[in-house]
Short mmCIF file of C-alpha atoms in Angstrom, two decimals:
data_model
loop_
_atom_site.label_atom_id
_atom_site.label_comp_id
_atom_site.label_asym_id
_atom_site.label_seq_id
_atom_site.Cartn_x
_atom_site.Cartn_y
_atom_site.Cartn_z
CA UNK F 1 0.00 0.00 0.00
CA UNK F 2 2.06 2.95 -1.60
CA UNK F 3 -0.60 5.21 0.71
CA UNK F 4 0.15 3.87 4.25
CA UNK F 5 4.15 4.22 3.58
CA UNK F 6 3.73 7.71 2.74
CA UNK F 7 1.76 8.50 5.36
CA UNK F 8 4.34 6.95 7.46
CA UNK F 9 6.62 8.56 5.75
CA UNK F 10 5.04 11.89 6.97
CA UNK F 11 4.88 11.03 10.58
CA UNK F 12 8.29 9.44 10.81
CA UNK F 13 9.69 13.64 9.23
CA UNK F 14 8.04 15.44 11.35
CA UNK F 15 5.69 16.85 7.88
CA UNK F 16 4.99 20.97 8.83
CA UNK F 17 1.45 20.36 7.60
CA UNK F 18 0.88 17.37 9.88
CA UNK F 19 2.32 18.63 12.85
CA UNK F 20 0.14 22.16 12.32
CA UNK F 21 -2.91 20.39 12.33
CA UNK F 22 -2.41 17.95 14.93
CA UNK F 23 -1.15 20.84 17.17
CA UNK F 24 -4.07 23.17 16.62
CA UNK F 25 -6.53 19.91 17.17
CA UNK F 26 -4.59 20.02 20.88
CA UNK F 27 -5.39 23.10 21.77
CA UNK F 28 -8.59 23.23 20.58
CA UNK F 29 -9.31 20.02 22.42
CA UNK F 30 -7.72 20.07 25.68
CA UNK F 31 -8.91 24.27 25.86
CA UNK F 32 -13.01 22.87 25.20
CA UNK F 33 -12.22 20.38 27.54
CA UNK F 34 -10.79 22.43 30.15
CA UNK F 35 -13.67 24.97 30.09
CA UNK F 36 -16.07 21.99 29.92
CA UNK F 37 -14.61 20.64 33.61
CA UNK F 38 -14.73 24.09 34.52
CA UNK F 39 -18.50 24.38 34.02
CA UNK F 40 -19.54 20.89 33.90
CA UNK F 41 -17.93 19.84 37.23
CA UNK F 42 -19.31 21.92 39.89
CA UNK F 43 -22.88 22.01 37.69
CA UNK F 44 -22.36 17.82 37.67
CA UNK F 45 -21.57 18.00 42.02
CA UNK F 46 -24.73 20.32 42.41
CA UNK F 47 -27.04 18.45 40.99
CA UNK F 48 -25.46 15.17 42.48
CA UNK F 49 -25.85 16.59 45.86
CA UNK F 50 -29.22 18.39 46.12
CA UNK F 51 -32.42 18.30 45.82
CA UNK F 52 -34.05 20.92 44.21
CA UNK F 53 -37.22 21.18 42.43
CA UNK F 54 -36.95 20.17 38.60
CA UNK F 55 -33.82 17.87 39.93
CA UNK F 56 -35.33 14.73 37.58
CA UNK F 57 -35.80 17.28 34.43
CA UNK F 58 -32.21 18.99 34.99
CA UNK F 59 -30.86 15.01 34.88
CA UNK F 60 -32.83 13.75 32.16
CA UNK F 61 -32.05 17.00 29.64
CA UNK F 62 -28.34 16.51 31.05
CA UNK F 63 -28.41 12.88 29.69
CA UNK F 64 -30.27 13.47 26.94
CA UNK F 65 -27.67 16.26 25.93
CA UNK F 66 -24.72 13.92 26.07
CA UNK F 67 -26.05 12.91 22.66
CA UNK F 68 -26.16 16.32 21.62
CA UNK F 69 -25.51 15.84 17.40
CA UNK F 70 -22.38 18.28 16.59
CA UNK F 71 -23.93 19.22 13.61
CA UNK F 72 -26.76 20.62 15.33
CA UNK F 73 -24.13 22.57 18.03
CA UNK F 74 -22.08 23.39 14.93
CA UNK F 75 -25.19 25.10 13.35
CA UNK F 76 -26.26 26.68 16.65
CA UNK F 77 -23.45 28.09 17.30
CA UNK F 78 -23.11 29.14 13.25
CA UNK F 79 -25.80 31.42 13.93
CA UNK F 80 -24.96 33.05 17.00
CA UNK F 81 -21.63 33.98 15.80
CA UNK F 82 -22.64 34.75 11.78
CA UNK F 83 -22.17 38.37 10.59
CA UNK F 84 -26.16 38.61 11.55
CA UNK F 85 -26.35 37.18 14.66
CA UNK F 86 -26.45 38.34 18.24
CA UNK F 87 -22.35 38.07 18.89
CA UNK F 88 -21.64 38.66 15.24
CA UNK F 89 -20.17 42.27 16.50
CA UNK F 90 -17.20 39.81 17.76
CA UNK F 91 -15.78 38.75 14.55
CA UNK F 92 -15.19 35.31 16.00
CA UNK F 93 -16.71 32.79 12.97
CA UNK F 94 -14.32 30.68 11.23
CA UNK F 95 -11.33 30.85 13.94
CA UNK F 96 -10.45 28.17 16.61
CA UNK F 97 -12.25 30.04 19.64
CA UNK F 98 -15.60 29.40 17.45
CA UNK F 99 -13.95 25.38 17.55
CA UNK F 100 -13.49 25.80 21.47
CA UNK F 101 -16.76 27.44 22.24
CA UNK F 102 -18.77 24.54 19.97
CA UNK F 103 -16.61 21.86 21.36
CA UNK F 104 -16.97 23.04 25.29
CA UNK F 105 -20.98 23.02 24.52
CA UNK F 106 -20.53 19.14 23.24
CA UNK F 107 -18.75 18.34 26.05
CA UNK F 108 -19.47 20.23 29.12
CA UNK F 109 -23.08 17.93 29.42
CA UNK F 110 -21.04 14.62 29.25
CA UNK F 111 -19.05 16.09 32.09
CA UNK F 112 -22.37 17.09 33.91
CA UNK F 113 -24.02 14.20 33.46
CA UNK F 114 -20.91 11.57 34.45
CA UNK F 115 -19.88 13.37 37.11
CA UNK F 116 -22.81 13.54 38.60
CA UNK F 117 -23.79 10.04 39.08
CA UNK F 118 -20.10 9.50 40.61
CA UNK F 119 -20.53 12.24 43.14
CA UNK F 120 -23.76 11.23 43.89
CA UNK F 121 -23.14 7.45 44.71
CA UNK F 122 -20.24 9.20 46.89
CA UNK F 123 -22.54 11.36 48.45
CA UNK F 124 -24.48 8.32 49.56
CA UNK F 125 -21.96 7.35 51.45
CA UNK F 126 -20.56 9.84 52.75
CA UNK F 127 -23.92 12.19 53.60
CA UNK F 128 -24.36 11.31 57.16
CA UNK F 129 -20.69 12.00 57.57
CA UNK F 130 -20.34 14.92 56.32
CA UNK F 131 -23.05 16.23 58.17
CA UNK F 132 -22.23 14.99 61.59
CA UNK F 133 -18.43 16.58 60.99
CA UNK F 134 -20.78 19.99 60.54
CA UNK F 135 -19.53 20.30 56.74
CA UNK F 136 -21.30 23.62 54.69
CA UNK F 137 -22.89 22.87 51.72
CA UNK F 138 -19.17 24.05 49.45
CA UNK F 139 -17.12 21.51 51.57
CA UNK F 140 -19.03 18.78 51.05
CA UNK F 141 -18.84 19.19 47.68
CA UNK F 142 -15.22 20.08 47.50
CA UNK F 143 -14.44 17.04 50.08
CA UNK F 144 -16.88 14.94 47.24
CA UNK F 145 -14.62 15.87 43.92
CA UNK F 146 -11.42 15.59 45.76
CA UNK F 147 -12.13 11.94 46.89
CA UNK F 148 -13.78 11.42 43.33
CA UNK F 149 -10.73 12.23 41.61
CA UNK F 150 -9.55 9.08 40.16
CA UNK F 151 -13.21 7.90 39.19
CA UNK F 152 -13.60 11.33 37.61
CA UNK F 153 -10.86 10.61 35.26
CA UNK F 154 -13.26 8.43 33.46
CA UNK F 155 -15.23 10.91 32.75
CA UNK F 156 -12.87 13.71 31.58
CA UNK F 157 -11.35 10.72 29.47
CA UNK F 158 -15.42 10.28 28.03
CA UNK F 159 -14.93 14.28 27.34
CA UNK F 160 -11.72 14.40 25.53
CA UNK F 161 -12.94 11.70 23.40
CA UNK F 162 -16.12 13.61 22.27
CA UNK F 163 -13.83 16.21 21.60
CA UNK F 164 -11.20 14.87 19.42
CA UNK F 165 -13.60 12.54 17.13
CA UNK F 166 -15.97 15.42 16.26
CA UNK F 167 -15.58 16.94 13.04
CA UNK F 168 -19.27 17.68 12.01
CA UNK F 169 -19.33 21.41 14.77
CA UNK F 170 -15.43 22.14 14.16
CA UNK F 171 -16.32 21.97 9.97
CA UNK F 172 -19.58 24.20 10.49
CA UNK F 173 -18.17 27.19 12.80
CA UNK F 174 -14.22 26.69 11.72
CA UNK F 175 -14.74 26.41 8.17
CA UNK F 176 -11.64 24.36 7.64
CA UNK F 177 -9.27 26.95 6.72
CA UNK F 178 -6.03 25.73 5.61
CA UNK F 179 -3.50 26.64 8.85
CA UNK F 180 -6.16 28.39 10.81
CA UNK F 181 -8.82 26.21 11.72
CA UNK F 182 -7.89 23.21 9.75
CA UNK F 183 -7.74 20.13 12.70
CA UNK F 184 -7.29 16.25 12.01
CA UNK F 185 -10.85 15.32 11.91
CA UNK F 186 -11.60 18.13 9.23
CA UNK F 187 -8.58 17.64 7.54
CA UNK F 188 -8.99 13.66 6.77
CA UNK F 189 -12.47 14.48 5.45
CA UNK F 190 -11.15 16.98 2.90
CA UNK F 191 -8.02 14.89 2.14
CA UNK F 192 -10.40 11.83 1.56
CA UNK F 193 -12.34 13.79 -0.62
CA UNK F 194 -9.58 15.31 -2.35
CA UNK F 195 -7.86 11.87 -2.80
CA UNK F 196 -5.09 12.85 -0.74
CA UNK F 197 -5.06 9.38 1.00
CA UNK F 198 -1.36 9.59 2.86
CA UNK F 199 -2.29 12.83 4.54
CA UNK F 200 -6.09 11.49 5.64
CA UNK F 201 -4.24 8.19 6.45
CA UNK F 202 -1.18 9.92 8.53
CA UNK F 203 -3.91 12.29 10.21
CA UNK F 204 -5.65 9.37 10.84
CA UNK F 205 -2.86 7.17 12.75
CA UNK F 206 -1.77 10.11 14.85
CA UNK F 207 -5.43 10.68 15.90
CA UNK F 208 -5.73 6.71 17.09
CA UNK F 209 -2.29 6.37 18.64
CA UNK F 210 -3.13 10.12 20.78
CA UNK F 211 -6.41 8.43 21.69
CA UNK F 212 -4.82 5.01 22.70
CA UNK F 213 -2.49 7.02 24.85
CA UNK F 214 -4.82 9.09 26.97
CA UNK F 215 -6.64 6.03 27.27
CA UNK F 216 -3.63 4.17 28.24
CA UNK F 217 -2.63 6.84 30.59
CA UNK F 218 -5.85 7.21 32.27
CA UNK F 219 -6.50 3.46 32.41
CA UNK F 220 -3.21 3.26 34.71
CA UNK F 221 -4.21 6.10 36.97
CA UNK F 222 -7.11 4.26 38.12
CA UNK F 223 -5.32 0.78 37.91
CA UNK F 224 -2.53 2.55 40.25
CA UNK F 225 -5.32 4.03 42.62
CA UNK F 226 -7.07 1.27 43.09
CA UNK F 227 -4.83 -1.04 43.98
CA UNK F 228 -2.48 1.00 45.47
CA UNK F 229 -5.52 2.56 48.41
CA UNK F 230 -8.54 0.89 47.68
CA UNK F 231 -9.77 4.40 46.58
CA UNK F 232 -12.48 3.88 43.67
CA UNK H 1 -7.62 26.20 77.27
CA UNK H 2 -10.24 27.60 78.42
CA UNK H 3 -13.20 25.06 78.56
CA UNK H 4 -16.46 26.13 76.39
CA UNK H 5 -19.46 26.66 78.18
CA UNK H 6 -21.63 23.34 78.69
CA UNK H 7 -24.24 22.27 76.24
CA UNK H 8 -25.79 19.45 78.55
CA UNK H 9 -28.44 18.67 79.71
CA UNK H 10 -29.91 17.65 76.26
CA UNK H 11 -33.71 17.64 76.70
CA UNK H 12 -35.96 15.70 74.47
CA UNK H 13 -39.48 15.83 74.85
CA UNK H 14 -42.65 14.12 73.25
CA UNK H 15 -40.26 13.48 70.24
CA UNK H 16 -41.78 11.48 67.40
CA UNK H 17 -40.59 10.29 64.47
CA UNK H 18 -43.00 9.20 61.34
CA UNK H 19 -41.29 7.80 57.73
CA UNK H 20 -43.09 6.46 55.10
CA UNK H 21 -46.53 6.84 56.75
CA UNK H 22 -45.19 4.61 59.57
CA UNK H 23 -44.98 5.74 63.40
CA UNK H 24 -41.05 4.65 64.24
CA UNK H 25 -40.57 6.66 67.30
CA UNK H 26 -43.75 7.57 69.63
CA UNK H 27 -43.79 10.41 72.00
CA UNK H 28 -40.29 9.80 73.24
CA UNK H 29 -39.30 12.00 76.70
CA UNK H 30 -35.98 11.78 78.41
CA UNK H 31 -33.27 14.08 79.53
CA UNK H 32 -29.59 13.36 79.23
CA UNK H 33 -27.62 15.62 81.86
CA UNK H 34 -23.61 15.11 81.68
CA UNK H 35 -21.32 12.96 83.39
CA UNK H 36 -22.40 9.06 83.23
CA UNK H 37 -22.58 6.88 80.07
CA UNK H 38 -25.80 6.30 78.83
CA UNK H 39 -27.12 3.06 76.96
CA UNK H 40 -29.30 3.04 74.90
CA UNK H 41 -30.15 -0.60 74.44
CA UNK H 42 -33.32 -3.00 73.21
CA UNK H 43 -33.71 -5.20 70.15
CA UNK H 44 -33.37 -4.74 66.56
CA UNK H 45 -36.04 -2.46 65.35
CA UNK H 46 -36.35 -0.42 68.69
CA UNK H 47 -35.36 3.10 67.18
CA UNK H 48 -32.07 2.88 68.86
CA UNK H 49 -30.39 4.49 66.35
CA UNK H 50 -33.44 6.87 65.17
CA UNK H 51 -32.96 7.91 68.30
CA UNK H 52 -29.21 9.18 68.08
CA UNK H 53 -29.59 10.35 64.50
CA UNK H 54 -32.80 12.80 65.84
CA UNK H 55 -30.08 13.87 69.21
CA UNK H 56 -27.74 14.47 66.94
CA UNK H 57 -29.12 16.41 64.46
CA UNK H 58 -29.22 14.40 61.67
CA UNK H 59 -32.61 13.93 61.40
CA UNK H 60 -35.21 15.98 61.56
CA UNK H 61 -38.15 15.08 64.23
CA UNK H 62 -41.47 15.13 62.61
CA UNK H 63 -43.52 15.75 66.26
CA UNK H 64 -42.02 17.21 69.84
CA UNK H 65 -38.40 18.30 70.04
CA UNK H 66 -34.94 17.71 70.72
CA UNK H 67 -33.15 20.93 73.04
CA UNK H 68 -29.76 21.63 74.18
CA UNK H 69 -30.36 23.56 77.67
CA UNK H 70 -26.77 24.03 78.72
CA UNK H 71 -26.33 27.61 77.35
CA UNK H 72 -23.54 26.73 75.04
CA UNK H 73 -24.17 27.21 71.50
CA UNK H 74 -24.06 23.26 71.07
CA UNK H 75 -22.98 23.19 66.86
CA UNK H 76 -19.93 21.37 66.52
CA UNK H 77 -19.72 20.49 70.41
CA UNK H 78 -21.48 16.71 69.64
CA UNK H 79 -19.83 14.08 67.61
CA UNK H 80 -21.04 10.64 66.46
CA UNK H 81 -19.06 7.53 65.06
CA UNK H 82 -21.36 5.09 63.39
CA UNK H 83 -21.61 1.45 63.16
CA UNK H 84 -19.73 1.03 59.91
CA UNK H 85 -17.07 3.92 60.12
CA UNK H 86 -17.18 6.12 57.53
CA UNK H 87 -13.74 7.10 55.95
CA UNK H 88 -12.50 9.29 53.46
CA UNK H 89 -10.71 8.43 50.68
CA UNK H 90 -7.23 9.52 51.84
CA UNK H 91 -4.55 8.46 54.85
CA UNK H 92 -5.17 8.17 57.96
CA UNK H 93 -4.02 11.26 59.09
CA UNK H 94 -5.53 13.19 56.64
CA UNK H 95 -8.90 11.71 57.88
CA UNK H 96 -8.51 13.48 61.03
CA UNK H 97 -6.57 16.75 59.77
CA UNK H 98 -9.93 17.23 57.19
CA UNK H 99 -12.57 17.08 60.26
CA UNK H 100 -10.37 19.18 62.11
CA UNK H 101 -10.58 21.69 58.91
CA UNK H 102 -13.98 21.83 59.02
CA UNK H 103 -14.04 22.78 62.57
CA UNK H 104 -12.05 25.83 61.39
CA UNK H 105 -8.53 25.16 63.00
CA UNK H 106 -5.80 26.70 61.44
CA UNK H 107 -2.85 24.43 59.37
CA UNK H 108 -0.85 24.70 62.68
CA UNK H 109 -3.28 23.40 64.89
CA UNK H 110 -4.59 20.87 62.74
CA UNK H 111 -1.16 18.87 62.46
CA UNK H 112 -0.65 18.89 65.93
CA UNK H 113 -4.07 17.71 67.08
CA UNK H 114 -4.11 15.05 64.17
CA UNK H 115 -0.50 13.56 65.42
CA UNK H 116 -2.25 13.64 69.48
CA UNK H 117 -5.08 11.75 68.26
CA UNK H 118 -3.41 9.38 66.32
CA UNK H 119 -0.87 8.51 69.04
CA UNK H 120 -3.97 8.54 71.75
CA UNK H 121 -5.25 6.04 69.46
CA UNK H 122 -2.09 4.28 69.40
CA UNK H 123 -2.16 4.78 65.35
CA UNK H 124 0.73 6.63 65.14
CA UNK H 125 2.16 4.16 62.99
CA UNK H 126 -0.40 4.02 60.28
CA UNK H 127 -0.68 8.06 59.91
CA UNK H 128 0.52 7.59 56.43
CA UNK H 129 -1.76 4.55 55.51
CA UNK H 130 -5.02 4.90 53.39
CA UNK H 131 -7.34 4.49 55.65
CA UNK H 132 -9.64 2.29 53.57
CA UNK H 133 -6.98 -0.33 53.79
CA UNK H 134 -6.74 -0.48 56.99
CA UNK H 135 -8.30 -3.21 58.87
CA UNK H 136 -11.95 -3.18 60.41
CA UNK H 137 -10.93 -2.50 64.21
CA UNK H 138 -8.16 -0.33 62.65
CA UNK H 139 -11.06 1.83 60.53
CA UNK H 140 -13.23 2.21 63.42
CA UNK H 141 -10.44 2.92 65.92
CA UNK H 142 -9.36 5.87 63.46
CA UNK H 143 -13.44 6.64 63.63
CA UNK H 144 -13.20 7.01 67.39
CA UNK H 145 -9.20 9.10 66.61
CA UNK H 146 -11.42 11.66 64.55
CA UNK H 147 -13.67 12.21 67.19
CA UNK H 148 -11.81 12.32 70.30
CA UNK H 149 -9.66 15.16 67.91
CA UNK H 150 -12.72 17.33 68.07
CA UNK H 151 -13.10 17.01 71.82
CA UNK H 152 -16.62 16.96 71.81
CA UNK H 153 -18.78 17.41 74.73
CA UNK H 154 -21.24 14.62 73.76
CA UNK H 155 -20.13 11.61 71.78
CA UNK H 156 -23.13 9.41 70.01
CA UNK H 157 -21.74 5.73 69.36
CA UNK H 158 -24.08 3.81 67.47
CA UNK H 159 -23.63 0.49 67.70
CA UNK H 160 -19.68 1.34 67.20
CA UNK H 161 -18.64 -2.51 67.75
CA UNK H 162 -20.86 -4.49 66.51
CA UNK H 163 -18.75 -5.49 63.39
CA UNK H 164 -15.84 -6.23 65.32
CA UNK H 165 -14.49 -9.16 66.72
CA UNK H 166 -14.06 -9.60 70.75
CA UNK H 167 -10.25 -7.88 70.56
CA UNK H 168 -11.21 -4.94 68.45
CA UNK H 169 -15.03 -4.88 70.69
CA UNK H 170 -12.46 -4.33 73.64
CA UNK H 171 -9.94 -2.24 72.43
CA UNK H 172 -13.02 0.10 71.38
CA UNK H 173 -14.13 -0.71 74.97
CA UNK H 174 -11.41 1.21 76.47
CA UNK H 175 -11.20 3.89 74.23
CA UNK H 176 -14.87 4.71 75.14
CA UNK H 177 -13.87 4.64 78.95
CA UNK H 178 -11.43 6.94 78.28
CA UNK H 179 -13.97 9.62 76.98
CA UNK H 180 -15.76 9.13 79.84
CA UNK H 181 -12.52 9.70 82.12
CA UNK H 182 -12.43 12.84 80.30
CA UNK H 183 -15.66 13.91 81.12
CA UNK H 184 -17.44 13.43 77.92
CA UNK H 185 -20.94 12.68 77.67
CA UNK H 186 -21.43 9.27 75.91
CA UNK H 187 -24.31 7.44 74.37
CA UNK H 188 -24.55 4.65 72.93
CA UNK H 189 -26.70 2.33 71.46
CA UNK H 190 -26.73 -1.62 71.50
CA UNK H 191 -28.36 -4.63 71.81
CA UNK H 192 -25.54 -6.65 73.55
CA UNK H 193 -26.45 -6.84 76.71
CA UNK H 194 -23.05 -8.16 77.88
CA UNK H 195 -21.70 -4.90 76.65
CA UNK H 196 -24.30 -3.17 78.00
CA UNK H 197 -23.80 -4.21 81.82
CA UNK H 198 -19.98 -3.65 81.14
CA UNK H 199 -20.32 0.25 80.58
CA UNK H 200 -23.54 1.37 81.28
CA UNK H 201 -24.09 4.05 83.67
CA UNK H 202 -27.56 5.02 82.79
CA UNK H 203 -29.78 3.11 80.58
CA UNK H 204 -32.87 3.96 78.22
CA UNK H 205 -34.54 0.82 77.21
CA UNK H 206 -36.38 1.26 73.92
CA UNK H 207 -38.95 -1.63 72.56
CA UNK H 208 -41.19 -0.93 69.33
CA UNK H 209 -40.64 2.94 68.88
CA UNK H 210 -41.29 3.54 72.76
CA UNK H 211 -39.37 4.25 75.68
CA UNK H 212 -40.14 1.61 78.08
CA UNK H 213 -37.63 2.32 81.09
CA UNK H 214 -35.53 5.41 82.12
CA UNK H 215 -33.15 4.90 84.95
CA UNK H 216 -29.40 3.67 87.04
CA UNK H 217 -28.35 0.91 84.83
CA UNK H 218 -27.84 -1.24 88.22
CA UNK H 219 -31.40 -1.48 89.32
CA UNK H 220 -32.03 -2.04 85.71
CA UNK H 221 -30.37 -5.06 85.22
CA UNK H 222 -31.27 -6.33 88.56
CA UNK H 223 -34.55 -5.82 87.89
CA UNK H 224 -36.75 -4.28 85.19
CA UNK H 225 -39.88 -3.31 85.74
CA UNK H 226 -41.47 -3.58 82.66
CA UNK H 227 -42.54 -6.78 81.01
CA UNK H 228 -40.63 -6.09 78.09
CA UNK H 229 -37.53 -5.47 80.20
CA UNK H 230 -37.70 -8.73 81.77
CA UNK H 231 -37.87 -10.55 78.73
CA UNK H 232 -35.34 -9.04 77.10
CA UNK H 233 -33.06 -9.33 80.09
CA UNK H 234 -33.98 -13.06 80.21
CA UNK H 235 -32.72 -13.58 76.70
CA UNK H 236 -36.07 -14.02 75.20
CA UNK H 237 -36.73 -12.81 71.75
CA UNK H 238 -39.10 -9.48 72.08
CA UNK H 239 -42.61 -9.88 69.27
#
């Protein structure tokens, strides 16, 4: 396969174009992931911990939003930043924060939603506890995500995923400009197209072996943790 | 140090308790005033530990109430270990050093009071251990470390030993005597009578959501005076 050993080929030099593209899909990424922990976390330990009326509905649209289609986010978030629409005074269409922002809405619900079912499990546990030591609503929860912290590595792991296979919100509010907003996903559909196999097939080993590491990575955090203190 | 005022007596008065449409606790009176060990013993069902949980704040009573009459402003000045300890996900040490955080103490303070405890404990040695792993007389042990580091006026033990075998049962034993050396208030539920007539002071015999008998644990267990006393002092099963 003349394809695979020049896409090899382009991995093994260090190709500028490659290493561009897989950058930018980093950043764009591990920033939409990092806001998404920022928001999704504490929204995932308050609705974990308390009741509230409309709890059930804030769970269920929470779920139901971890299947959010990118497309739809992508054209969502098309419209909001267009030339026309309500933040097109910002100029911010077609460049990676318009990636980031579309990405952190994909992923801060699978954030939410995971990380609320492990704090709340915790919580069981630990209610009576926590009460009895005369905890305030904040430490409880910040005593809850510390002791969380290796089973929340699942979940961030669930995020970053989300975030580097979706191509269908990045394509809509990026545009796929060559060296701007050009990332792997995007760029293997427009080198298929094109014919381009090497680059869509290069693009597309460096996207597997970055997914198999995180996965590898995270897998032995919790494989340490757990059998190191008994701590999941 | 200067002592903080007293919280004591506690006075609880027609206290009820209703869950799922079910009476559990009926018109419960009783006032705990400081000094002796109370037990609070009767069989499985009784609202033993209802009764702590309510006492302690944990629950809320849904008829009658629950006071503190000592003066002192009693939050944070009553602990409780439970029967299955409760541990955090991080050493042994740290265990202590976080409820000593929420108390408000100060970095300085907290190391210092966390080492005391765990030496009074005689756990010095597993400070650095997680405290999940440690072993179940171990776990609860650290429990009892994590109170005794808040120096609480009152301590609620419910049913602290009654996963543990007859070593751990007695090293838990003496830790509770030495609350009670130190002038801490200390109630505790069971249904092991044996353990019972070793540390009781006081006792409050529960049967079926009621308080049946109120009194010196001596005259008690030499002779109830309520049917359901006698029976359950005679080792028969209670209906």
């Amino acid at each position: 396969m003349p394809e695979l050993t020049a896409a090899l080929q382009l991995i093994a030099t260090f190709d500028g174009d490659l290493l561009a593209i897989i950058l930018l899909s980093l950043q764009v990424n591990l920033t939409a992931l990092a806001f998404a922990l920022v928001f999704g976390l504490p929204l995932g330990a308050v609705v974990g911990l308390y009741a509230f009326p409309g709890r059930r509905l804030v769970i269920v649209t929470l779920n139901a939003l971890m299947g959010l289609p990118p497309v739809v986010v992508g054209l969502v978030v098309y419209l909001l930043l267009s030339r026309s629409g309500p933040f097109g005074v910002l100029g911010l269409l077609f460049t990676p924060t318009a990636m980031i922002i579309a990405q952190t809405i994909l992923v801060t619900p699978i954030i939410a939603a995971l990380s609320r079912q492990v704090v709340a499990d915790l919580w069981a546990e630990y209610d009576e506890q926590l009460r009895s030591l005369g905890a305030s609503s904040w430490q409880s929860m910040t005593t809850l995500l510390w002791d969380a912290r290796f089973s929340l590595v699942t979940t961030l792991l669930a995020g970053f995923g989300r975030a580097s296979a979706e191509v269908g919100a990045v394509m809509i509010v990026g545009g796929n400009i060559d060296r701007v907003t050009r990332v792997m996903t995007t760029a293997i559909a427009l080198e298929t197209s094109k014919g381009n196999l090497s680059l869509a097939l290069g693009l597309g080993i460096v996207l597997l072996l970055i997914t198999f590491i995180v996965n590898a990575a995270a897998f032995g955090v919790r494989e340490a943790a757990a059998r190191r203190a008994a701590l999941i | 140090m200067r002592s903080p005022p007293p919280i004591l007596p506690l006075e609880v008065s027609d206290l009820c308790y209703t869950a799922g449409g079910e009476r559990l606790l009926r018109d419960i009176s009783f006032t705990l005033e400081a000094g002796s060990l109370t037990i609070i013993l009767g069989p499985n069902g009784a609202g033993k530990s209802l009764i702590l949980r309510l006492c302690h704040g944990l629950l809320k009573p849904t008829g009658g109430s629950v006071q503190w009459r000592g003066g002192g402003n009693p939050a944070r000045r009553h602990a409780m270990v439970f029967q299955r300890p409760v541990l955090l996900r991080r050493t042994a040490a740290a265990n202590i050093s976080h409820a000593l955080k929420l108390h408000g103490l100060d970095r300085h303070a907290r190391a210092q009071r966390t080492l005391a405890a765990l030496a009074q404990a005689g756990l010095s040695d597993l400070a650095r251990r997680q405290a999940r792993l440690l072993s179940g007389g171990e776990q609860q042990r650290l429990a009892f470390a994590r109170a005794w580091a808040l120096s609480p006026q009152v301590l609620f033990l419910d049913e602290p030993t009654a996963n543990l075998d007859p070593a751990a049962t007695r090293a838990i034993e003496t830790t509770i005597h030495g609350f009670r050396a130190m002038g801490t208030k200390v109630v505790m539920t069971t249904h092991d009578l044996a353990q019972a007539r070793r540390l009781a002071d006081d006792i409050l015999f529960f049967n079926r959501g009621r308080l049946v008998e109120n009194g010196p644990a001596k005259p008690f267990f030499a002779a109830p005076r309520s049917k359901e006393g006698q029976a359950f002092i005679a080792g028969e099963i209670l209906w």
